[in-house]
Coordinates of C-alpha atoms and ligand atoms in Angstrom, one line a residue:
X1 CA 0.0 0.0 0.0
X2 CA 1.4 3.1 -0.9
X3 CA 2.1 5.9 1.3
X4 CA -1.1 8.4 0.0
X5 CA -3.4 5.3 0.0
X6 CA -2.3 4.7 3.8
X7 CA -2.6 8.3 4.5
X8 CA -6.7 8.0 2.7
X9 CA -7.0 4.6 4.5
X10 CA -6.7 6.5 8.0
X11 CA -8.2 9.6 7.1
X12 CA -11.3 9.9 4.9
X13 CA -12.9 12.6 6.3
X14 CA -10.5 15.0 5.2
X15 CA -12.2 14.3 1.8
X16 CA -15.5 16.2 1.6
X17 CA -18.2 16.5 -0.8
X18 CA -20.4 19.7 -0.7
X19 CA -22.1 20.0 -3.3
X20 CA -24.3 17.8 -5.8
X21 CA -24.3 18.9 -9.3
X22 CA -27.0 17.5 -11.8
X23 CA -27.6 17.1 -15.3
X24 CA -31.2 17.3 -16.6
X25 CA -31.8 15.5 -19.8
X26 CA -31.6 11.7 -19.1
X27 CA -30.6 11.8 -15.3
X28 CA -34.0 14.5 -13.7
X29 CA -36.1 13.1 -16.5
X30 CA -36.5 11.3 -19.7
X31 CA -36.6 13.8 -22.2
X32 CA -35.1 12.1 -24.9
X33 CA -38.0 10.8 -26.3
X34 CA -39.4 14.1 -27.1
X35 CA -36.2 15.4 -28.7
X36 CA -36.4 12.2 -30.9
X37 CA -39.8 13.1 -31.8
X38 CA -38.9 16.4 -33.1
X39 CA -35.7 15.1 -34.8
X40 CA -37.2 12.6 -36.8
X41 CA -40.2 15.1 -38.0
X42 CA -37.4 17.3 -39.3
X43 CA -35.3 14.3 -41.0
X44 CA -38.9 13.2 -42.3
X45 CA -39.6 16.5 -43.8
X46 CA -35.9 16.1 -45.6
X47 CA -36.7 13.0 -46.7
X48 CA -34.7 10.8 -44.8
X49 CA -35.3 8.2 -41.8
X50 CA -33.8 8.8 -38.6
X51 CA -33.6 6.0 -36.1
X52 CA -34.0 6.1 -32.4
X53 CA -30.2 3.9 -32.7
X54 CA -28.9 7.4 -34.1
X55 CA -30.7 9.5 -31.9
X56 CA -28.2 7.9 -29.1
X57 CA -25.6 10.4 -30.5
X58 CA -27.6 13.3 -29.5
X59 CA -27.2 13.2 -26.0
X60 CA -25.7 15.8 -24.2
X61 CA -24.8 17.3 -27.5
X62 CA -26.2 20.9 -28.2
X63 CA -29.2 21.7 -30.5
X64 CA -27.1 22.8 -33.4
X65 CA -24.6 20.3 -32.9
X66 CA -27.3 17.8 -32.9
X67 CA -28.6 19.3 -36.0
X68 CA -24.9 18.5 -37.5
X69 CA -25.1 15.4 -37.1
X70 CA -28.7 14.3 -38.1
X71 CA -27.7 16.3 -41.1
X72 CA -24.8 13.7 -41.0
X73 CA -26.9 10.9 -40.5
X74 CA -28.8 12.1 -44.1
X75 CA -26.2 12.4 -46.2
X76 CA -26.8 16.3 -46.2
X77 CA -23.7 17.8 -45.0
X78 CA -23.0 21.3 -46.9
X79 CA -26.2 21.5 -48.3
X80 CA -27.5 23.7 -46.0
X81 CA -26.6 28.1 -45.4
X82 CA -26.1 29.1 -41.6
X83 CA -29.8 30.9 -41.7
X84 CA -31.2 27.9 -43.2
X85 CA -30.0 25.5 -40.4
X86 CA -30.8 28.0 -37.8
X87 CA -34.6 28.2 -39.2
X88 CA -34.3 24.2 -38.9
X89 CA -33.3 24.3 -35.3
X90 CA -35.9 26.5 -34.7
X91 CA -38.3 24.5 -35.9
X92 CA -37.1 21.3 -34.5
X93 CA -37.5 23.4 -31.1
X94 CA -41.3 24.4 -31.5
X95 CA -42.7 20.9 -32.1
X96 CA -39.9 19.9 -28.9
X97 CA -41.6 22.6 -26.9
X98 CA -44.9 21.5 -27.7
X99 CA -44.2 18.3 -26.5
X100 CA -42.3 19.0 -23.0
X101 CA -45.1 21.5 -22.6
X102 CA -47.2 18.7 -22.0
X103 CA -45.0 16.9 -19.2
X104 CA -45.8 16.8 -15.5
X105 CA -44.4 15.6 -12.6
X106 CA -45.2 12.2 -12.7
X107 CA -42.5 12.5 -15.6
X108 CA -39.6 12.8 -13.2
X109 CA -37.8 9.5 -12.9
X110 CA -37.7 7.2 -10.2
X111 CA -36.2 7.6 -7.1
X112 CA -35.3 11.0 -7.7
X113 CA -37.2 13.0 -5.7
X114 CA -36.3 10.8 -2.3
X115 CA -32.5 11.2 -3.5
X116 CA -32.7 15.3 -3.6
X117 CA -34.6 15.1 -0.2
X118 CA -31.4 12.9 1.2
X119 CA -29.2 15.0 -0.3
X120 CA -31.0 18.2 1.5
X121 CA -31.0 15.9 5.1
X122 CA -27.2 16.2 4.3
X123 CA -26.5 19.7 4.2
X124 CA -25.6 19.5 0.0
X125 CA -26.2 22.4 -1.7
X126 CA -27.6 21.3 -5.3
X127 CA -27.3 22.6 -8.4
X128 CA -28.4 22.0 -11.9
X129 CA -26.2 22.3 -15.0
X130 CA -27.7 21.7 -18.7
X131 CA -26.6 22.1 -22.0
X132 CA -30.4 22.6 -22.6
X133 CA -32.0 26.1 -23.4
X134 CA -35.1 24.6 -22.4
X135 CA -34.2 23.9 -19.1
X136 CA -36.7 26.6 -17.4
X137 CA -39.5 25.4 -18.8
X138 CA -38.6 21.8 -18.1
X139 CA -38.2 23.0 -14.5
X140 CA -41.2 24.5 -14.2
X141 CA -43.7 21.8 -15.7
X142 CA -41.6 19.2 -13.6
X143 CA -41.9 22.1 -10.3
X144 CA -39.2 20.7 -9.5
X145 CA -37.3 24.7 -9.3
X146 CA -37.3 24.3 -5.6
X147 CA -34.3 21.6 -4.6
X148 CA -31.9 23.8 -6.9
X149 CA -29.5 26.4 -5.3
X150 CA -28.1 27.3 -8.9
X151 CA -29.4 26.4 -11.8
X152 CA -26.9 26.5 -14.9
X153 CA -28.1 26.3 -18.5
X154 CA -27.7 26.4 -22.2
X155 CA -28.7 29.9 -22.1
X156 CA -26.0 31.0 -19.7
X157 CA -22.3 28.7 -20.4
X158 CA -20.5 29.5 -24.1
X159 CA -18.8 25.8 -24.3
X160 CA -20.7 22.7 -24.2
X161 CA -19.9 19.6 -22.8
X162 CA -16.8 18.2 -22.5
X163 CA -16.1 21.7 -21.7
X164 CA -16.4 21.6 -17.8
X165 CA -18.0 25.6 -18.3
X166 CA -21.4 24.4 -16.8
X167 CA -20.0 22.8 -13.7
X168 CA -17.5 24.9 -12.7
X169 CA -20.0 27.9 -13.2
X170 CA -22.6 25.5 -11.1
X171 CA -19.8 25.5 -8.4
X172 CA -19.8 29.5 -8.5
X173 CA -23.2 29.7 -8.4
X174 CA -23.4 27.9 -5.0
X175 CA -21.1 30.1 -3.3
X176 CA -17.4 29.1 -4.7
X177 CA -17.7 25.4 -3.5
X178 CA -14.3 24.2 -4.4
X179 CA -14.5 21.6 -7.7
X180 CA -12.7 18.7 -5.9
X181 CA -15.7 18.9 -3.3
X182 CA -18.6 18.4 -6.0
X183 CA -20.3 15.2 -7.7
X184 CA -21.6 15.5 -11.2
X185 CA -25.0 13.6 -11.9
X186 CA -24.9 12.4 -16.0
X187 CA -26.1 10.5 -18.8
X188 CA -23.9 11.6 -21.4
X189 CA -20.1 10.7 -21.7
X190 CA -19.3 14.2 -22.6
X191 CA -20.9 15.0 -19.2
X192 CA -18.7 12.9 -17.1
X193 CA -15.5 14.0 -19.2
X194 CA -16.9 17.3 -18.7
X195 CA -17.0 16.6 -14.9
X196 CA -13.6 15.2 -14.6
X197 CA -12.1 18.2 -16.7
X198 CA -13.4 20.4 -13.8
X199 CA -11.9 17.9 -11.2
X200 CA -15.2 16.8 -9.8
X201 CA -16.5 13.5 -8.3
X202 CA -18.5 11.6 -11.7
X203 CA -21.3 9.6 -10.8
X204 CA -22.7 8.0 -14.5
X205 CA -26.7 7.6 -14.8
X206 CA -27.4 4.7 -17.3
X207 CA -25.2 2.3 -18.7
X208 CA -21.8 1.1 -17.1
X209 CA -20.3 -0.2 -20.3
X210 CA -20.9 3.3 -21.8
X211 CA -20.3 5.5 -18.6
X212 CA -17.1 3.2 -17.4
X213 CA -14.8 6.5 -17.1
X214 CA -17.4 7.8 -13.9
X215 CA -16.2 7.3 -10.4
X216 CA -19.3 4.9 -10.3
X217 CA -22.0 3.9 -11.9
X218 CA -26.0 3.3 -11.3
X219 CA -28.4 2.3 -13.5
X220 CA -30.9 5.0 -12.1
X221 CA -31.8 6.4 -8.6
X222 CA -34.2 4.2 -7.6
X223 CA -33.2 2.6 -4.2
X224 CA -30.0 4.5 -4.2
X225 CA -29.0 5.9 -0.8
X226 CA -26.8 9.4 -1.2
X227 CA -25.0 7.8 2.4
X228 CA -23.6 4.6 0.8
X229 CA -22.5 6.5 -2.6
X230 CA -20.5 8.8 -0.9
X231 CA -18.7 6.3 0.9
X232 CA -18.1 4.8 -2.3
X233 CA -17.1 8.0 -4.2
X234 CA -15.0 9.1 -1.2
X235 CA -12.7 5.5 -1.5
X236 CA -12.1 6.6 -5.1
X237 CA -8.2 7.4 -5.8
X238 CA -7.7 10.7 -7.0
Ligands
LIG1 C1 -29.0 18.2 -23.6 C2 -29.6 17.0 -24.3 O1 -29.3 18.2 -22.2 O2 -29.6 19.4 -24.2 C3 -29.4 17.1 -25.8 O3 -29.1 15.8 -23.8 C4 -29.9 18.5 -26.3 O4 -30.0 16.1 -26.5 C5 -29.3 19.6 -25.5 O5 -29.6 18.6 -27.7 C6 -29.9 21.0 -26.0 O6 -31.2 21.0 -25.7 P1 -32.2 22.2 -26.1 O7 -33.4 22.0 -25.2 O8 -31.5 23.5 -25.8 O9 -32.5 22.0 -27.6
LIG2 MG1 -28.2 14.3 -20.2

């Protein structure tokens, strides 16, 4: 055992975690399915099929970079001016609002809500960071605005994920907690590289074989207890 591990072995507590930072798209809720709906009405109107299989590589990506690469997808790269693609996204985005207009909170996932309340028992001090623009809207049908301290979104950060931006601006938003004390909730691989660009704890939210750079992984919150992940994030070399 080396010296450093000993020297963690003896004293975990100097390690501490303050603050809980969260993605909102695939880890609050499942929005993905409405963002699919509106992609593949836009790759129907261009005449070409778009597959939930390629909707995977949308995730955590940004609305125009999304729109890159279902333009990809259709064999229509260059075909397209700036102003044309922007009146695409746009459009794209109203039938996407009209469908997350819709949403209520039975739409937030499972074990969720209990998790926030544990992490509140705590003392954390929560935030929310997006890419999503849509992010107060989703907030408010979910009235979920509440549990957040900060909230951080696509409106606000220049630099998407894997830019760690959103998180460290999170971490700001809460007061200056220092990165090394915060955990990153996320779905997206560019999330959790994102996290570990800003030197914060990574907990991944879906699949391990996709998420395996996180500190750990869990299929969703259901049944998860905030007290036995920290242990386990807190063991994690650094
Ligand atoms: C992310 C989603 O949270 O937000 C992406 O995972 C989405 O799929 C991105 O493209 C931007 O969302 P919006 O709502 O601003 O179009
Ligand atoms: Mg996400």
């Amino acid at each position: 055992m080396t010296f450093r591990r000993r020297m963690r072995n003896m004293e975990p507590q100097i390690t501490l975690i303050e603050a809980a930072l969260f993605d909102l798209d695939g880890v609050i809720v499942d929005t993905a399915r409405y963002h699919y709906a509106a992609w593949r009405r836009l790759a129907e109107e261009l005449g070409f099929r778009f597959t939930e299989h390629d909707n995977e590589r949308l995730k955590g990506v940004s609305r125009m970079q999304s729109l890159e690469i279902l333009l990809e997808v259709g064999g229509l790269v260059g075909r397209f001016s700036a102003a044309e693609k922007e009146r695409m996204a746009e459009r794209k985005n109203r039938w996407y609002v009209e469908y997350i207009s819709q949403m209520t909170p039975r739409e937030i996932l499972p074990g969720v809500l209990p998790f926030l309340a544990e992490l509140r028992k705590d003392g954390m001090r929560i935030a929310l960071g997006s890419a999503s623009k849509n992010t107060g809207l989703i907030l408010e049908r979910l009235q979920l605005g509440r549990w957040f301290d900060a909230v951080v979104d696509g409106t606000m950060v220049v630099r998407t994920k894997p830019d760690p931006e959103v998180f460290i601006t999170c971490a700001e938003r809460l007061g200056g907690v220092p990165p090394q004390q915060c955990v990153v909730f996320e779905d997206a691989v560019a999330g959790v590289e994102a996290a570990q660009a800003a030197q914060m704890y990574s907990v991944g939210v879906g699949d391990s074989r996709l998420l395996c750079e996180a500190d750990c992984v869990i299929t969703g919150f259901l049944g998860v207890r905030w007290r036995d992940l920290k242990m386990k994030l807190l063991a994690v070399k650094r």
